[in-house]
Amino acid sequence: MASWQAAALARFIAFKIKRKPTSQDEMQIVRQARQKLGHMPGYVQPAIPADLHIRTVSLTTLDGDVIRGEWLAWKTDYPPATVLYLHGGGYVACSPRTHRPITVTLATLLRGRVFALDYRLAPEHRFPAALDDAVAAYRWLIEGQRMAPRQLVLAGDSAGGGLTLSTLVRLRELGLPQPAGAVLYSPWTDLAGTGETLETNTDRDVMFYGAGIRLAGRIYAGDTPPDHPLVSPLYADLHGLPPLLVFASSSEVLLDDARRLAARAEAAGVSVELHIEADLPHVWPIFCRLIPEGRRTLAATAAFIRRAVNHASSSNSQLPGSSIHDYRLAASTAVTAH
């Protein structure tokens, strides 16, 4: 049963955010999404510890990849783990700044680093732009920043959760080493929109209607079939992926995306933990300042990351991957942005 804080928050979200689609016009839908989801009010944003340094990063590699995002790193201590975080927002909205409640809290709990990627958004940049950016960011971390894959964990929520899974699949296809693990909050893994809970939970979900999810999927996919395995990683071959930690709410429209993903991953021999929480808002960890369930989920995430990194670091085996080579930068800027 959800806490009274979560129940109150759910009523507030339903009043402020949930709207049935009133138009098929892409740009109108995107403008509405960016207006509703493009910023987080101050009472949701976390307090930033004095010794946590946040930099806005923008760089271009010699391969021509442009990588933008936020680095969260401590001014002292060597971090035991680094998280590459991919924010949600239906592939059309949000940013690293909107998701600081998650990234700052994870950095604090882990005493580790987080790189929150500012990937390109649709409809200005449709599939595969976001995926290309995520793969480029991962390569930059392991090749340009010389980070060991066994000390890296990918994480993401909603669209970013699906993008996290697509990134793992693409890394395997490219022969790149896998990270130690991945965490998915309310992942959107089926942009073809075939999950039963898009219909059965459409009135219970306090944030979205199933019809709106399908519209957003078409905006991101563009001319690519929505069941393409890198658009909708639910349909991908999942063998060889690292351990997964998956969270979903019993009342959200994307519940079936998480349940079916967990079943397919397990069938492919992937270690997967699925946690279904009762009657919580979509991506509830972002409300960790307001509800105890958000704090508990992020604490469980930090524990999983520690276990995954420790296991990967102590293991002598490694998934097949390419050798790490020089990934030099053509240009780089970094601006402090607290």
XYZ file of C-alpha atoms in Angstrom:
338
model
C 0.000 0.000 0.000
C 1.305 3.429 -0.943
C 2.165 5.919 1.794
C -0.129 8.851 2.509
C 2.520 11.108 0.990
C 2.461 9.109 -2.253
C -1.342 9.102 -2.314
C -1.430 12.879 -1.911
C 1.234 13.314 -4.579
C -0.713 11.097 -6.983
C -3.794 13.292 -6.660
C -1.703 16.403 -7.272
C -0.017 14.911 -10.361
C -3.339 13.802 -11.824
C -4.649 17.358 -11.457
C -1.552 19.105 -12.832
C -0.236 16.785 -15.554
C -2.642 14.147 -16.843
C -4.452 15.233 -20.005
C -6.028 13.284 -22.842
C -4.447 13.984 -26.252
C -6.513 16.668 -28.004
C -4.460 16.905 -31.190
C -2.533 14.742 -33.626
C -0.235 17.652 -34.499
C 3.284 16.627 -33.536
C 4.637 20.024 -32.593
C 1.600 20.874 -30.478
C 1.981 17.580 -28.602
C 5.686 18.244 -28.101
C 5.125 21.815 -26.907
C 2.584 20.590 -24.361
C 4.940 17.844 -23.155
C 7.845 20.240 -22.802
C 5.688 22.738 -20.957
C 4.447 20.117 -18.483
C 7.633 18.111 -18.061
C 10.403 20.531 -18.977
C 11.173 21.708 -15.460
C 10.850 20.452 -11.932
C 9.574 22.845 -9.256
C 11.906 23.806 -6.453
C 10.176 21.680 -3.827
C 11.080 18.567 -5.863
C 14.708 19.502 -6.499
C 17.284 18.058 -4.100
C 19.702 19.918 -1.892
C 23.140 19.698 -3.510
C 25.915 18.743 -1.061
C 28.614 21.396 -0.748
C 31.342 19.052 -1.965
C 29.408 17.685 -4.952
C 30.637 19.440 -8.081
C 28.231 19.697 -11.052
C 29.648 20.640 -14.444
C 27.845 21.191 -17.705
C 29.846 19.332 -20.355
C 29.844 19.919 -24.109
C 32.467 18.297 -26.298
C 33.110 17.031 -29.789
C 35.207 13.944 -30.408
C 37.533 13.491 -33.365
C 34.969 11.017 -34.677
C 32.519 13.926 -34.843
C 30.290 12.811 -31.972
C 28.857 15.672 -29.919
C 28.402 14.769 -26.258
C 26.515 17.021 -23.861
C 25.455 16.451 -20.301
C 26.061 17.038 -16.619
C 28.982 15.620 -14.653
C 28.287 15.072 -10.974
C 31.521 14.349 -9.125
C 32.893 14.731 -5.631
C 35.719 17.153 -4.946
C 37.450 14.508 -2.826
C 37.537 10.704 -2.743
C 37.998 8.261 -5.591
C 34.565 7.021 -6.680
C 33.856 3.289 -6.548
C 31.276 3.490 -9.337
C 30.133 5.733 -12.170
C 26.561 5.892 -13.479
C 25.659 6.902 -17.035
C 22.127 8.252 -16.607
C 19.599 8.587 -19.451
C 16.632 10.762 -18.492
C 13.027 10.125 -19.443
C 10.535 12.457 -21.093
C 9.042 10.474 -23.974
C 12.121 11.173 -26.128
C 10.715 14.689 -26.634
C 11.195 16.493 -23.301
C 13.243 16.850 -20.099
C 16.979 17.147 -19.508
C 19.708 16.282 -17.007
C 18.593 19.233 -14.883
C 14.998 18.001 -14.558
C 16.286 14.663 -13.303
C 18.670 15.937 -10.663
C 16.437 14.514 -7.902
C 17.568 11.094 -9.123
C 21.133 11.842 -10.210
C 22.130 13.931 -7.187
C 20.637 11.369 -4.806
C 22.400 8.465 -6.525
C 25.717 10.322 -6.486
C 25.215 11.028 -2.782
C 24.234 7.478 -1.838
C 27.076 5.954 -3.849
C 29.635 8.631 -3.158
C 30.271 8.065 -6.856
C 30.113 9.928 -10.138
C 27.118 10.355 -12.417
C 27.162 11.514 -16.024
C 23.641 12.557 -17.042
C 23.490 12.634 -20.837
C 21.698 15.487 -22.606
C 20.782 13.450 -25.685
C 19.052 14.876 -28.750
C 15.254 14.951 -28.647
C 12.504 14.244 -31.174
C 10.910 15.446 -33.373
C 13.906 17.597 -34.267
C 16.083 14.485 -33.965
C 14.249 11.189 -34.373
C 15.532 7.635 -33.971
C 18.416 6.765 -33.937
C 19.779 10.129 -32.712
C 19.235 9.467 -28.990
C 20.710 5.970 -29.289
C 23.728 7.251 -31.207
C 24.306 9.845 -28.473
C 24.057 7.237 -25.709
C 26.528 4.896 -27.404
C 28.909 7.805 -28.054
C 28.709 8.840 -24.389
C 29.485 5.307 -23.221
C 32.440 5.078 -25.592
C 33.682 8.441 -24.378
C 33.567 7.237 -20.782
C 35.455 3.989 -21.389
C 37.787 5.247 -24.112
C 38.174 8.978 -23.604
C 37.926 8.966 -19.806
C 39.604 5.554 -19.438
C 36.908 4.193 -17.143
C 36.738 0.456 -16.659
C 33.395 -0.936 -17.905
C 33.228 -3.081 -14.752
C 32.907 0.154 -12.716
C 30.159 1.585 -14.917
C 26.405 1.122 -14.571
C 23.763 2.436 -16.968
C 20.461 3.730 -15.618
C 17.396 5.467 -16.989
C 13.713 6.113 -16.491
C 10.715 5.802 -18.808
C 12.003 6.586 -22.329
C 15.481 6.703 -20.803
C 14.899 3.214 -19.414
C 14.097 1.905 -22.863
C 17.066 3.817 -24.254
C 19.295 2.221 -21.623
C 18.236 -1.232 -22.779
C 18.641 -0.318 -26.467
C 22.119 0.991 -25.667
C 23.121 -2.312 -24.073
C 21.903 -4.196 -27.144
C 23.761 -1.832 -29.476
C 26.965 -2.113 -27.433
C 26.789 -5.888 -27.812
C 26.230 -5.553 -31.564
C 29.281 -3.280 -31.844
C 31.452 -5.658 -29.836
C 31.962 -3.150 -27.032
C 32.312 -4.399 -23.434
C 29.159 -4.342 -21.336
C 28.883 -2.314 -18.119
C 28.541 -3.974 -14.728
C 24.756 -3.649 -14.739
C 21.753 -1.487 -15.572
C 18.803 0.016 -13.688
C 15.459 0.772 -15.335
C 12.710 2.841 -13.696
C 9.261 2.437 -15.308
C 10.944 1.553 -18.621
C 9.230 2.236 -21.942
C 10.337 -0.771 -23.964
C 7.485 -1.281 -26.458
C 6.838 1.749 -28.664
C 4.519 -0.388 -30.781
C 2.112 -0.065 -27.861
C 0.966 -3.670 -27.533
C 0.974 -3.928 -23.737
C -2.393 -4.695 -22.153
C -1.874 -2.175 -19.355
C -1.865 0.683 -21.870
C -5.618 0.055 -21.803
C -6.317 -1.568 -18.441
C -4.328 1.024 -16.448
C -5.161 4.077 -18.534
C -7.583 5.361 -15.880
C -5.430 4.292 -12.913
C -2.206 5.916 -14.127
C -2.094 9.408 -12.600
C 0.265 10.802 -15.238
C -0.472 9.389 -18.703
C -3.138 7.887 -20.927
C -2.206 4.944 -23.132
C -3.156 6.900 -26.265
C -0.626 9.587 -25.418
C 2.118 6.992 -25.053
C 1.394 5.641 -28.535
C 1.500 9.152 -30.030
C 4.881 9.852 -28.441
C 6.191 6.572 -29.810
C 5.293 7.559 -33.364
C 6.986 10.933 -32.931
C 10.268 9.322 -31.868
C 10.260 6.406 -34.319
C 9.391 8.511 -37.373
C 9.641 6.330 -40.474
C 11.214 3.441 -38.549
C 8.813 0.617 -37.640
C 7.915 0.993 -33.951
C 8.738 -2.658 -33.294
C 12.313 -2.245 -34.563
C 14.412 -3.904 -31.827
C 16.471 -0.763 -31.177
C 13.368 1.448 -31.041
C 11.492 -1.055 -28.890
C 14.108 -3.190 -27.109
C 11.356 -5.500 -25.864
C 11.684 -7.138 -29.302
C 15.489 -7.325 -29.238
C 17.677 -10.358 -28.632
C 18.675 -9.780 -24.998
C 21.319 -12.473 -24.577
C 24.640 -11.443 -23.090
C 23.376 -8.354 -21.284
C 24.552 -7.512 -17.746
C 22.357 -7.838 -14.628
C 19.206 -5.701 -14.717
C 17.243 -4.060 -11.901
C 13.744 -3.061 -13.033
C 11.095 -1.055 -11.182
C 7.475 -0.405 -12.176
C 4.227 0.614 -10.526
C 1.174 -1.628 -10.456
C -1.007 1.261 -11.632
C 1.019 2.696 -14.515
C 0.275 2.179 -18.195
C 3.838 0.957 -18.824
C 3.564 -1.892 -16.307
C 3.418 -4.515 -19.065
C 6.524 -3.046 -20.697
C 8.451 -3.842 -17.523
C 6.865 -7.247 -16.872
C 7.369 -8.529 -20.404
C 10.915 -7.190 -20.498
C 11.795 -9.029 -17.290
C 10.329 -12.273 -18.633
C 12.201 -11.977 -21.943
C 15.461 -11.088 -20.218
C 15.181 -14.073 -17.887
C 14.429 -16.346 -20.841
C 17.599 -15.034 -22.531
C 19.691 -15.970 -19.498
C 20.034 -12.442 -18.135
C 20.004 -11.916 -14.370
C 17.020 -9.651 -13.695
C 15.287 -8.323 -10.591
C 11.761 -6.965 -11.113
C 10.125 -4.880 -8.394
C 6.463 -3.925 -8.848
C 5.348 -1.350 -6.299
C 1.694 -0.723 -5.495
C -0.073 2.403 -6.737
C 2.882 4.741 -7.167
C 3.309 7.433 -9.829
C 5.297 6.752 -12.973
C 9.048 7.144 -12.225
C 8.407 7.790 -8.522
C 12.122 8.015 -7.590
C 12.133 11.522 -9.065
C 9.872 12.513 -6.163
C 12.292 11.175 -3.558
C 12.256 14.459 -1.667
C 8.500 14.089 -1.155
C 7.724 10.383 -0.718
C 9.465 7.618 1.272
C 9.019 5.121 -1.572
C 11.269 7.243 -3.768
C 14.023 7.271 -1.167
C 13.736 3.521 -0.591
C 13.928 2.778 -4.308
C 17.044 4.903 -4.755
C 18.643 3.247 -1.721
C 17.900 -0.160 -3.279
C 19.382 1.107 -6.539
C 22.603 2.161 -4.817
C 22.876 -1.247 -3.139
C 22.378 -3.001 -6.491
C 25.026 -0.824 -8.152
C 27.537 -1.631 -5.419
C 26.846 -5.362 -5.764
C 27.068 -5.243 -9.556
C 30.335 -3.305 -9.562
C 31.880 -5.506 -6.867
C 30.847 -8.674 -8.703
C 32.128 -7.414 -12.070
C 35.389 -6.230 -10.528
C 36.029 -9.556 -8.798
C 35.076 -11.668 -11.809
C 37.780 -12.922 -14.134
C 35.332 -13.283 -17.002
C 34.312 -10.501 -19.361
C 31.771 -10.380 -22.143
C 33.306 -10.238 -25.625
C 34.130 -6.701 -26.665
C 36.478 -4.582 -28.665
C 39.762 -3.412 -27.254
C 39.702 0.071 -25.786
C 41.469 2.551 -28.043
C 42.296 6.249 -27.983
C 39.146 8.387 -28.132
C 40.624 11.863 -28.295
C 38.638 15.074 -28.167
C 38.568 17.739 -30.847
C 37.107 20.323 -28.473
C 35.868 20.399 -24.912
C 34.165 22.886 -22.610
C 32.983 22.575 -19.054
C 31.002 25.178 -17.130
C 30.059 24.921 -13.469
C 26.258 24.859 -13.082
C 24.845 24.254 -9.608
